[in-house]
Amino acid sequence: MSNSLILVGTQWGDEGKGKIVDYFSKQFNAVCRFQGGHNAGHTIYKGDEKFVLHLIPSGIFYDHTSCFIGQGVILSLDSLLEEINQLEEKGIDLNGKLKISRYCSLLLPLHAKIDQLREDTKNSIGTTRRGIGPAYEDKTARRSIKAFDLEDSDLLESKVNALVDYYNYQLETIHGSDPIDNLEVLQDLKETYQKAAKYFGDVTDSLEAIHDNGGSILYEGAQGTLLDVDYGTYPYVTSSNTLATSVGIGSGFPKSIYADVLGVAKAYTTRVGAGPFPTELFCENGKKIAEIGHEFGATTGRPRRCGWLDLVALEYSAKLNNLASLCITKLDVLDSFEKIKVCIGYELDGQEVSFKSRLLHKVKPIYKEIEGWNQSLNSFNAYEDLPAQAKQFIELIEERTKTKVSLISNGPNRNDLILR
Ligand code: IMP
């Protein structure tokens, strides 16, 4: 049995993973990000102080927890430095607590520029406009500037020149935009890297040492299963593999794959950006969920699309991630609904189809309606004491996903959690 845990989102991101990671972080010796970039984001309150983190794991607030950014993460040095400054200004010492893989591909301001220009065309998919797609493209196309490239100025210069030439061609011919200056990119990169250089190292070796000494590691997934570049609602996806199975590659530590997987799902569904969403609500119920659940993006501030819980999608995610257990967040958002719907199937031309049909833009959801519990769940501490309707809701999820719900979040505060 592994004493480590992989935590992943099972929907289209924004499942409330931040609070759950924060809750678990203190129980682990290390927390490691393994994919995505600063398109992720969560807000954490430490006492009255507010922190917004996009790259650095929230374990950074605990003295005994080391934080790692594995090579599967696409790294913006600007975003990283902003977070480091934010933490240092509030007296949090990162020395010896943060290590970033030297093999990370870097996300440069030019990636964000291209992302934004593309998003301003009719082919927009509603990205976070942070440059994630172009930066992952470069990684796969073998054009990326890797963090270790900053250790050799000659090599760096030739790589930067090639990259800037590549993008200038696109900027000028496709977007009619001004070219970028090679020297400025190079200078900027060197300066930012200098400030962060001490945090780079070998993440694989560190994770191995923690593991071999009996330490526990929490692998923190970003985005969600349905945004996975291979298994999500392509092309309306992010550009990384968000599934738990990508942890070995992304963390660089092979034994990470033996950790149990905890999936996080909201008690309803949300999505930001474009793409199919079978249970999306366009009526008052959708607005009510958005209002009560404060459904606005932590990274972009965009309003999220809202809908009922989709068990067809959740079953798909549970299987793909080989979930050991589930955490249901924001159950309390449904407190005041007289009736609650749960999607139990998709219909297409009179036939029932699965998530794998990939014709999600055409399917009609088949709903099971249950009675709401019509009371605040906030004061409950034990699963047994929950109203029968809330337990019925949870049991429906367990039955369909064949996964135990081991944790329920019943309020916005850190301690609003019911363990089973
Ligand atoms: P990108 O990752 O910025 O390229 O955006 C691609 C798609 O993933 C868009 O629909 C984004 O809204 C979505 N996305 C990316 N990161 C997150 C996240 O952390 N939460 C929710 N959606 C995300």
Coordinates of C-alpha atoms and ligand atoms in Angstrom, one line a residue:
M1 CA 0.0 0.0 0.0
S2 CA 1.3 3.4 -0.9
N3 CA 1.0 6.2 1.7
S4 CA 0.8 8.7 -1.2
L5 CA -2.2 10.1 -2.9
I6 CA -3.1 11.5 -6.4
L7 CA -5.8 14.1 -6.3
V8 CA -7.6 14.8 -9.6
G9 CA -10.6 16.8 -10.9
T10 CA -13.3 14.6 -12.4
Q11 CA -15.2 17.2 -14.3
W12 CA -14.2 20.3 -16.3
G13 CA -12.0 21.7 -13.6
D14 CA -12.9 24.1 -10.8
E15 CA -14.2 21.2 -8.7
G16 CA -12.9 22.8 -5.5
K17 CA -9.7 20.9 -5.5
G18 CA -7.8 23.8 -3.8
K19 CA -9.7 23.4 -0.5
I20 CA -9.2 19.6 -0.5
V21 CA -5.5 19.9 -1.3
D22 CA -5.1 22.4 1.4
Y23 CA -6.9 20.0 3.9
F24 CA -4.6 17.1 2.9
S25 CA -1.4 19.0 2.5
K26 CA -0.7 19.1 6.2
Q27 CA -0.8 15.3 6.4
F28 CA 1.8 14.8 3.7
N29 CA 5.6 15.3 3.6
A30 CA 5.4 16.7 0.1
V31 CA 3.0 18.1 -2.5
C32 CA 3.8 17.9 -6.2
R33 CA 2.2 19.5 -9.2
F34 CA 2.6 17.3 -12.3
Q35 CA 0.7 18.9 -15.3
G36 CA -0.9 22.1 -16.4
G37 CA 0.5 25.5 -15.7
H38 CA -0.7 28.8 -14.3
N39 CA -4.1 28.2 -16.0
A40 CA -4.9 26.6 -12.7
G41 CA -5.7 28.7 -9.7
H42 CA -7.0 28.6 -6.2
T43 CA -7.5 31.1 -3.5
I44 CA -6.4 30.2 0.0
Y45 CA -7.0 32.1 3.3
K46 CA -4.4 31.8 6.0
G47 CA -6.0 33.5 8.9
D48 CA -7.3 36.7 7.4
E49 CA -4.7 36.8 4.6
K50 CA -5.7 35.9 1.1
F51 CA -3.3 34.1 -1.3
V52 CA -3.9 33.3 -4.9
L53 CA -1.7 30.5 -6.1
H54 CA -1.5 29.2 -9.7
L55 CA 1.7 27.2 -9.7
I56 CA 3.1 26.7 -6.2
P57 CA 1.3 24.0 -4.3
S58 CA -0.7 25.2 -1.3
G59 CA 1.4 22.8 0.9
I60 CA 3.8 25.8 1.0
F61 CA 2.0 27.1 4.1
Y62 CA 3.0 24.1 6.3
D63 CA 6.5 24.0 7.7
H64 CA 6.9 20.2 7.3
T65 CA 5.7 20.1 3.7
S66 CA 8.0 20.4 0.8
C67 CA 6.6 21.5 -2.5
F68 CA 7.5 20.3 -6.0
I69 CA 6.8 21.3 -9.5
G70 CA 7.4 18.4 -11.8
Q71 CA 8.5 18.5 -15.4
G72 CA 5.0 17.9 -16.8
V73 CA 4.1 21.5 -15.7
I74 CA 4.6 24.2 -18.3
L75 CA 6.3 27.0 -16.3
S76 CA 5.8 30.7 -16.6
L77 CA 8.7 32.3 -14.7
D78 CA 6.8 35.6 -14.4
S79 CA 3.9 33.9 -12.8
L80 CA 6.2 31.9 -10.5
L81 CA 8.1 35.0 -9.4
E82 CA 4.8 36.8 -8.7
E83 CA 3.8 34.0 -6.4
I84 CA 7.2 33.8 -4.7
N85 CA 7.1 37.6 -4.1
Q86 CA 3.5 37.3 -2.7
L87 CA 4.5 34.6 -0.3
E88 CA 7.8 36.2 0.8
E89 CA 6.1 39.6 1.4
K90 CA 3.8 37.8 3.9
G91 CA 6.8 36.3 5.6
I92 CA 6.6 32.8 4.2
D93 CA 10.1 31.4 3.7
L94 CA 10.4 29.2 0.6
N95 CA 14.1 28.3 0.9
G96 CA 14.6 24.6 1.0
K97 CA 10.8 24.1 0.6
L98 CA 10.3 24.6 -3.1
K99 CA 11.9 22.6 -5.9
I100 CA 11.1 22.9 -9.6
S101 CA 12.3 20.5 -12.2
R102 CA 15.1 21.7 -14.4
Y103 CA 13.3 19.8 -17.3
C104 CA 10.2 22.0 -17.2
S105 CA 9.4 23.7 -20.5
L106 CA 9.1 27.4 -20.1
L107 CA 6.0 29.4 -21.0
L108 CA 7.1 32.9 -22.3
P109 CA 5.1 36.1 -22.7
L110 CA 5.1 35.4 -26.4
H111 CA 3.0 32.3 -25.8
A112 CA 0.4 34.3 -24.1
K113 CA 0.5 36.8 -26.9
I114 CA -0.2 34.1 -29.5
D115 CA -2.9 32.5 -27.4
Q116 CA -4.7 35.9 -27.1
L117 CA -4.4 36.6 -30.8
R118 CA -5.8 33.1 -31.7
E119 CA -8.6 33.5 -29.1
D120 CA -9.6 36.8 -30.8
T121 CA -10.4 34.9 -34.0
K122 CA -13.5 32.9 -34.9
N123 CA -11.7 29.7 -33.9
S124 CA -11.7 30.6 -30.2
I125 CA -12.2 27.8 -27.7
G126 CA -12.3 30.0 -24.6
T127 CA -8.8 29.3 -23.2
T128 CA -7.5 31.1 -20.2
R129 CA -5.4 33.2 -22.6
R130 CA -2.3 32.4 -20.6
G131 CA -0.3 30.8 -23.4
I132 CA -0.8 27.2 -22.3
G133 CA -1.7 25.7 -25.7
P134 CA 1.2 27.3 -27.6
A135 CA 3.7 26.4 -24.9
Y136 CA 2.7 22.7 -24.9
E137 CA 2.8 22.8 -28.7
D138 CA 6.4 24.0 -28.5
K139 CA 7.2 21.2 -26.1
T140 CA 5.9 18.5 -28.4
A141 CA 7.4 20.2 -31.5
R142 CA 10.9 20.2 -29.7
R143 CA 11.1 23.9 -29.8
S144 CA 10.7 24.7 -26.1
I145 CA 13.1 26.6 -24.0
K146 CA 13.7 24.2 -21.0
A147 CA 14.7 25.6 -17.6
F148 CA 18.1 23.8 -18.0
D149 CA 18.8 25.8 -21.2
L150 CA 19.3 28.8 -19.0
E151 CA 22.4 27.2 -17.6
D152 CA 24.2 27.6 -21.0
S153 CA 24.1 31.0 -22.6
D154 CA 25.3 30.0 -26.0
L155 CA 22.7 27.3 -26.4
L156 CA 20.1 29.5 -25.0
E157 CA 20.7 32.3 -27.5
S158 CA 20.4 30.0 -30.5
K159 CA 17.2 28.4 -29.1
V160 CA 15.6 31.8 -28.3
N161 CA 16.5 33.0 -31.8
A162 CA 14.9 30.0 -33.5
L163 CA 11.8 30.3 -31.3
V164 CA 11.3 34.0 -31.8
D165 CA 11.8 33.6 -35.6
Y166 CA 9.1 30.9 -35.6
Y167 CA 6.6 33.1 -33.9
N168 CA 7.5 36.3 -35.7
Y169 CA 6.6 34.6 -39.0
Q170 CA 3.2 33.8 -37.5
L171 CA 2.7 37.2 -36.0
E172 CA 3.5 39.0 -39.2
T173 CA 1.9 36.8 -41.8
I174 CA -1.1 35.4 -40.0
H175 CA -1.9 38.1 -37.4
G176 CA -0.5 41.2 -39.1
S177 CA 1.1 42.0 -35.8
D178 CA 4.5 43.6 -34.9
P179 CA 7.4 41.2 -34.6
I180 CA 9.0 40.4 -31.2
D181 CA 12.6 41.4 -30.5
N182 CA 14.9 38.4 -29.9
L183 CA 17.3 40.3 -27.7
E184 CA 14.5 41.5 -25.5
V185 CA 13.2 38.0 -25.0
L186 CA 16.6 36.7 -24.2
Q187 CA 17.4 39.5 -21.7
D188 CA 14.0 39.1 -20.0
L189 CA 14.4 35.4 -19.7
K190 CA 17.9 35.7 -18.2
E191 CA 16.7 38.3 -15.7
T192 CA 13.7 36.4 -14.5
Y193 CA 15.5 33.1 -14.4
Q194 CA 18.3 34.6 -12.3
K195 CA 15.7 35.5 -9.6
A196 CA 14.3 31.9 -9.5
A197 CA 17.4 29.9 -10.3
K198 CA 17.9 28.6 -6.8
Y199 CA 14.6 26.8 -6.8
F200 CA 15.5 24.5 -9.8
G201 CA 16.8 21.0 -9.2
D202 CA 16.1 17.3 -9.7
V203 CA 12.6 16.6 -8.6
T204 CA 12.8 12.9 -9.4
D205 CA 15.7 12.4 -6.9
S206 CA 13.9 14.4 -4.2
L207 CA 10.6 12.5 -4.5
E208 CA 12.5 9.2 -4.5
A209 CA 14.4 10.2 -1.3
I210 CA 11.1 11.2 0.4
H211 CA 9.5 8.0 -0.7
D212 CA 12.4 5.8 0.3
N213 CA 12.4 7.3 3.8
G214 CA 8.8 6.3 4.2
G215 CA 7.5 9.9 3.5
S216 CA 4.1 10.6 1.9
I217 CA 3.6 12.6 -1.3
L218 CA 0.4 14.3 -2.4
Y219 CA 0.2 14.6 -6.2
E220 CA -1.9 17.6 -7.0
G221 CA -3.8 17.5 -10.3
A222 CA -4.9 20.6 -12.1
Q223 CA -7.9 21.2 -14.4
G224 CA -10.1 18.1 -14.7
T225 CA -10.5 14.8 -16.5
L226 CA -13.0 16.1 -19.1
L227 CA -10.3 18.7 -20.2
D228 CA -7.7 16.0 -20.8
V229 CA -6.1 16.5 -24.2
D230 CA -6.6 12.9 -25.1
Y231 CA -9.7 11.8 -23.2
G232 CA -11.6 15.1 -22.7
T233 CA -14.1 16.8 -25.0
Y234 CA -11.5 17.5 -27.7
P235 CA -10.8 20.1 -29.1
Y236 CA -12.4 22.0 -26.2
V237 CA -9.7 20.8 -23.8
T238 CA -6.5 22.0 -22.2
S239 CA -3.2 20.9 -23.7
S240 CA -2.0 18.6 -21.0
N241 CA -3.0 15.1 -19.8
T242 CA -5.0 15.8 -16.7
L243 CA -5.7 12.1 -15.8
A244 CA -4.2 10.5 -12.7
T245 CA -2.3 8.2 -15.0
S246 CA -0.1 11.0 -16.3
V247 CA 1.5 11.4 -12.8
G248 CA 4.5 9.2 -13.6
I249 CA 5.6 11.2 -16.6
G250 CA 4.6 14.6 -15.1
S251 CA 6.2 14.2 -11.7
G252 CA 9.2 12.3 -13.0
F253 CA 8.9 9.7 -10.2
P254 CA 7.9 6.3 -11.5
K255 CA 6.5 5.0 -8.3
S256 CA 4.0 7.8 -8.1
I257 CA 1.7 5.6 -10.2
Y258 CA 1.1 3.3 -7.3
A259 CA -0.6 5.9 -5.2
D260 CA -4.3 5.8 -4.6
V261 CA -6.4 8.2 -6.6
L262 CA -8.9 10.5 -5.0
G263 CA -11.3 12.2 -7.5
V264 CA -12.9 15.5 -6.7
A265 CA -16.4 16.3 -8.1
K266 CA -18.8 19.2 -7.4
A267 CA -22.3 18.2 -6.5
Y268 CA -23.3 19.8 -9.8
T269 CA -21.4 20.6 -12.9
T270 CA -19.6 23.8 -14.2
R271 CA -17.5 24.6 -17.2
V272 CA -15.7 27.7 -18.4
G273 CA -14.9 28.3 -22.0
A274 CA -16.6 26.7 -25.0
G275 CA -17.4 23.0 -25.6
P276 CA -20.2 20.5 -25.1
F277 CA -21.9 20.4 -21.7
P278 CA -25.0 18.1 -21.8
T279 CA -26.5 19.1 -18.4
E280 CA -26.0 22.8 -18.8
L281 CA -28.9 24.9 -17.5
F282 CA -30.2 28.0 -19.2
C283 CA -33.0 28.6 -16.7
E284 CA -33.3 30.1 -13.2
N285 CA -31.8 27.0 -11.7
G286 CA -28.6 27.5 -13.5
K287 CA -28.4 31.1 -12.4
K288 CA -29.2 30.1 -8.8
I289 CA -26.4 27.5 -8.8
A290 CA -24.0 30.2 -10.2
E291 CA -25.0 32.7 -7.5
I292 CA -25.0 30.5 -4.5
G293 CA -21.8 28.7 -5.6
H294 CA -20.0 31.9 -6.6
E295 CA -19.2 30.3 -9.9
F296 CA -16.6 32.7 -11.3
G297 CA -13.1 31.6 -12.5
A298 CA -10.3 32.0 -9.9
T299 CA -7.8 32.6 -12.8
T300 CA -9.8 34.6 -15.3
G301 CA -12.8 35.9 -13.3
R302 CA -15.1 34.6 -16.1
P303 CA -18.6 33.4 -15.1
R304 CA -18.9 29.7 -15.2
R305 CA -21.6 27.8 -17.1
C306 CA -23.6 25.7 -14.6
G307 CA -25.7 22.5 -14.8
W308 CA -26.9 19.5 -12.8
L309 CA -24.5 16.7 -11.8
D310 CA -23.7 14.4 -14.7
L311 CA -23.3 10.8 -13.6
V312 CA -22.5 9.6 -17.1
A313 CA -19.5 11.8 -17.2
L314 CA -18.6 11.0 -13.6
E315 CA -18.7 7.3 -14.3
Y316 CA -16.4 7.8 -17.3
S317 CA -13.9 9.8 -15.1
A318 CA -14.0 7.3 -12.3
K319 CA -13.0 4.5 -14.6
L320 CA -10.3 6.5 -16.5
N321 CA -8.7 7.6 -13.3
N322 CA -9.1 4.2 -11.5
L323 CA -10.5 6.2 -8.5
A324 CA -10.1 4.7 -5.1
S325 CA -12.5 7.2 -3.6
L326 CA -14.4 10.4 -4.3
C327 CA -14.8 13.7 -2.6
I328 CA -18.0 15.6 -3.3
T329 CA -17.6 19.4 -2.9
K330 CA -20.2 22.2 -2.6
L331 CA -23.0 19.9 -1.6
D332 CA -24.4 22.8 0.5
V333 CA -24.9 24.8 -2.7
L334 CA -28.0 22.6 -3.4
D335 CA -29.5 23.2 0.1
S336 CA -32.4 25.4 -1.1
F337 CA -33.4 23.4 -4.2
E338 CA -36.9 21.8 -3.7
K339 CA -36.0 19.2 -6.4
I340 CA -32.6 18.2 -7.6
K341 CA -31.8 16.5 -10.9
V342 CA -29.0 14.1 -11.6
C343 CA -28.2 13.0 -15.2
I344 CA -28.2 9.2 -15.4
G345 CA -28.0 8.8 -19.2
Y346 CA -27.7 10.4 -22.6
E347 CA -30.2 10.0 -25.4
L348 CA -29.3 10.4 -29.0
D349 CA -31.9 9.7 -31.8
G350 CA -33.9 7.5 -29.5
Q351 CA -30.9 5.4 -28.4
E352 CA -29.0 5.6 -25.1
V353 CA -25.3 6.5 -25.6
S354 CA -22.3 6.8 -23.3
F355 CA -19.8 9.6 -22.8
K356 CA -17.6 7.7 -25.3
S357 CA -20.0 8.4 -28.1
R358 CA -18.2 11.7 -28.4
L359 CA -21.4 13.2 -29.8
L360 CA -22.0 15.2 -26.6
H361 CA -23.1 18.3 -28.4
K362 CA -26.1 16.4 -29.7
V363 CA -27.2 14.3 -26.7
K364 CA -30.1 14.9 -24.5
P365 CA -29.6 14.3 -20.8
I366 CA -31.9 11.7 -19.1
Y367 CA -32.6 12.9 -15.5
K368 CA -33.5 11.3 -12.3
E369 CA -35.3 13.8 -10.0
I370 CA -34.9 13.5 -6.3
E371 CA -36.4 15.6 -3.4
G372 CA -34.1 18.3 -2.1
W373 CA -33.2 18.4 1.6
N374 CA -34.4 22.0 2.0
Q375 CA -32.2 22.8 5.0
S376 CA -28.6 24.0 5.6
L377 CA -26.1 21.2 5.7
N378 CA -23.5 23.4 7.2
S379 CA -23.8 22.3 10.8
F380 CA -23.5 18.6 10.1
N381 CA -20.4 16.8 11.1
A382 CA -21.2 13.2 10.5
Y383 CA -22.5 11.4 7.4
E384 CA -25.0 9.4 9.4
D385 CA -26.7 12.5 10.6
L386 CA -27.3 14.0 7.1
P387 CA -30.9 14.3 5.9
A388 CA -32.1 11.2 4.1
Q389 CA -32.3 13.1 0.7
A390 CA -28.7 14.2 0.9
K391 CA -27.6 10.6 1.6
Q392 CA -29.7 9.4 -1.3
F393 CA -27.9 11.9 -3.5
I394 CA -24.5 10.6 -2.3
E395 CA -25.5 7.0 -2.7
L396 CA -26.7 7.6 -6.3
I397 CA -23.1 8.8 -7.0
E398 CA -21.6 5.8 -5.3
E399 CA -23.8 3.3 -7.1
R400 CA -23.1 4.7 -10.6
T401 CA -19.4 5.3 -10.2
K402 CA -18.8 2.2 -8.0
T403 CA -16.7 4.4 -5.9
K404 CA -17.0 5.3 -2.3
V405 CA -17.6 8.9 -1.4
S406 CA -15.1 9.3 1.4
L407 CA -15.2 13.1 1.9
I408 CA -18.0 15.7 1.5
S409 CA -17.5 19.5 1.6
N410 CA -20.5 21.1 3.2
G411 CA -19.5 24.7 3.3
P412 CA -16.9 27.3 2.2
N413 CA -14.7 27.2 5.3
R414 CA -11.6 25.1 5.8
N415 CA -13.3 22.9 8.4
D416 CA -16.6 22.4 6.6
L417 CA -15.8 18.8 5.7
I418 CA -17.5 15.5 6.5
L419 CA -15.2 12.4 6.6
R420 CA -16.5 8.9 6.2
Ligands
IMP1 P1 -6.1 26.6 -21.6 O1 -5.7 25.5 -20.6 O2 -5.9 28.0 -21.1 O3 -5.5 26.4 -23.0 O4 -7.7 26.5 -21.9 C1 -8.3 25.4 -22.5 C2 -9.6 25.1 -21.9 O5 -9.4 24.6 -20.6 C3 -10.6 26.3 -21.7 O6 -11.9 25.8 -21.9 C4 -10.3 26.7 -20.3 O7 -11.4 27.4 -19.8 C5 -10.1 25.4 -19.6 N1 -9.3 25.5 -18.4 C6 -8.0 25.6 -18.3 N2 -7.6 25.6 -17.0 C7 -8.7 25.5 -16.3 C8 -9.0 25.4 -14.9 O8 -8.1 25.5 -14.0 N3 -10.3 25.3 -14.5 C9 -11.3 25.2 -15.4 N4 -11.1 25.3 -16.7 C10 -9.8 25.4 -17.2

